[in-house]
Amino acid sequence: MKLQTLFQVTAVASALALAGCGGDIEITPTVNDNSVVNNGSGGDTDGTGNDNLCATYNGVQGAFDGRDCEYNLEFASRNIEITENITFAELPDGGVHVFDGALLIGKDCDTTTSCTINQDGPVMTVEPGATLAFTSGEAIIRVARGAKLNAIGTFDKPVTFTSANAFTRFDVVGNGPRFADWGGIIINGEGITNQCTDAQRDAGTCNVASEGIVSYYGGNDNADDSGSMAYAKIWYAGSGPRAGGDGDDLNSLTLNAVGSGSSYEYIHIHQGYDDGIEFFGGAANLKRVVFTDTQDDSMDIDAGWQGNAQFLYIKHGTVNVDGTDVFMGNGGFEADGEKNSGAEYSQAPTSRPNIANVTVVTTDGLSTRDNDPSTAMKFDDNFQGQLYNFLLVKTDVATNDTRCILFTGDGELGVTAGDLNFFNSAMACVAENEFTSAELFADGTTRQEWFDNGGVNARLGGNATVFGSDGFATDMSSADITVTANDLSGLGNSFFEAVDYVGAVSSTDTSSEWYQWVETALTAAEQD
């Protein structure tokens, strides 16, 4: 298919006839009328009622074959920045918006050059039920500073970002979808990251180059709004390493200094190559997110993230690659505090989020990504989070040094036990390797004393019954769970909802959308 302009097309009738014979439509437009007004959405392009439902901008439109919309490299690529509002609507009959290249929303800007950030940049809107599919690892969504991505679905009609190989009509090789099939979503905000100095922020010259495919982020506004996502699926994304080598990767969703004006709720991230969500500073908020079979870390926190999160379900598992089951998952969390420290970074504190009601389920497998073990929580670089109502589960035999908690680098040496805390949390781990170390926190607290926190938390062992009959929700009748949930009212933070259970979801809450969102996500992952 070829890119179609917003004009009358004389070949439409014959093309539709071809569609009736089962062939793809290839339309080469003939310009007969240039009076059509571009309003950023699809519409009737020939005046005959044969609507082209594909998205448009600046007088160009995707090619519609009667079911799917295809956007080739003339529409979207790493060389084209879309500077107008653009909308992707739900297509009837299971239609899909398919992209060959990168979808760059807004004009990228390094403010040390002659450009300025457009604070009223374009908005990319994805409507309920719309599916966007991508054909290669170079195909990403990148949202520039000042632009927005609003992808708001509903429980019954979520929005979907996925691999084109998830659809047999686009899967040329026939292997089906797999991690790293496409590049994922990068959102650049103007929040605070300690990758910039105070002087750079004050001068408006904070320009951090993003990982993976270079674009710029950072500023001095932790209330920045880069758009929001709700009821959304991000599947088979991520790739790497890129030009920068190990660590220069593409994640399923990268939030670069995105501020608290943005929120991400009811998300399912599945089978990503690198991290599920990675934060580089900012203060974006998360609520009700499921991560399944992410190859590296599900939640990767760095560079001073100050946001809130509640109701996160993380499960490591296996996927089949060329007939062999391989393990997915390094860290449920990789929690890093800062990229830089010192007087010149005083405006950008270390990562100190409030996170509540989390379930992490690990395996004893070594990740197919790098042969590293599955770990629930990894702490490093002066991370100072406050963690409530966590349930960390590892019930498999421990032969690969997998563990619930791992300290790396200066994970505890630079902080006191009061800077990094679990509250009202339970750890059901077959082996507690993390507590055999003689290393102490900066205030002399042992690791075991630190987690137990005066009896507020509990270590239950690998034989504890923690899940209900569904196999995933916290068993509210379990005699083994001996901790009482924190109702979170003491936080004085309206973001958090009152709860009476540890972990992400309760076994008595089966009628809620959140319970059903988790159940659906875990079922899909198990079948994939």
XYZ file of C-alpha atoms in Angstrom, residues 26 36 45 60 74 152 161 180 208 221 231 313 316 351 355 362 404 420 430 440 449:
21
model
C -2.670 -0.387 -3.544
C -10.747 19.019 1.735
C -11.954 11.700 1.164
C -1.253 13.386 4.219
C 6.498 8.823 3.808
C -7.201 6.746 27.020
C 0.329 -0.867 21.165
C 11.784 -6.572 20.668
C 19.554 14.988 28.620
C 8.885 21.542 36.312
C -6.650 1.137 29.935
C 1.392 -6.649 39.869
C 8.197 -13.268 35.901
C 14.671 8.991 44.023
C 4.849 2.995 46.498
C 9.734 -14.343 40.748
C 13.631 -11.479 47.000
C 14.646 3.234 52.721
C 12.264 -20.059 49.922
C 25.392 -2.783 57.420
C 16.761 -5.683 61.290
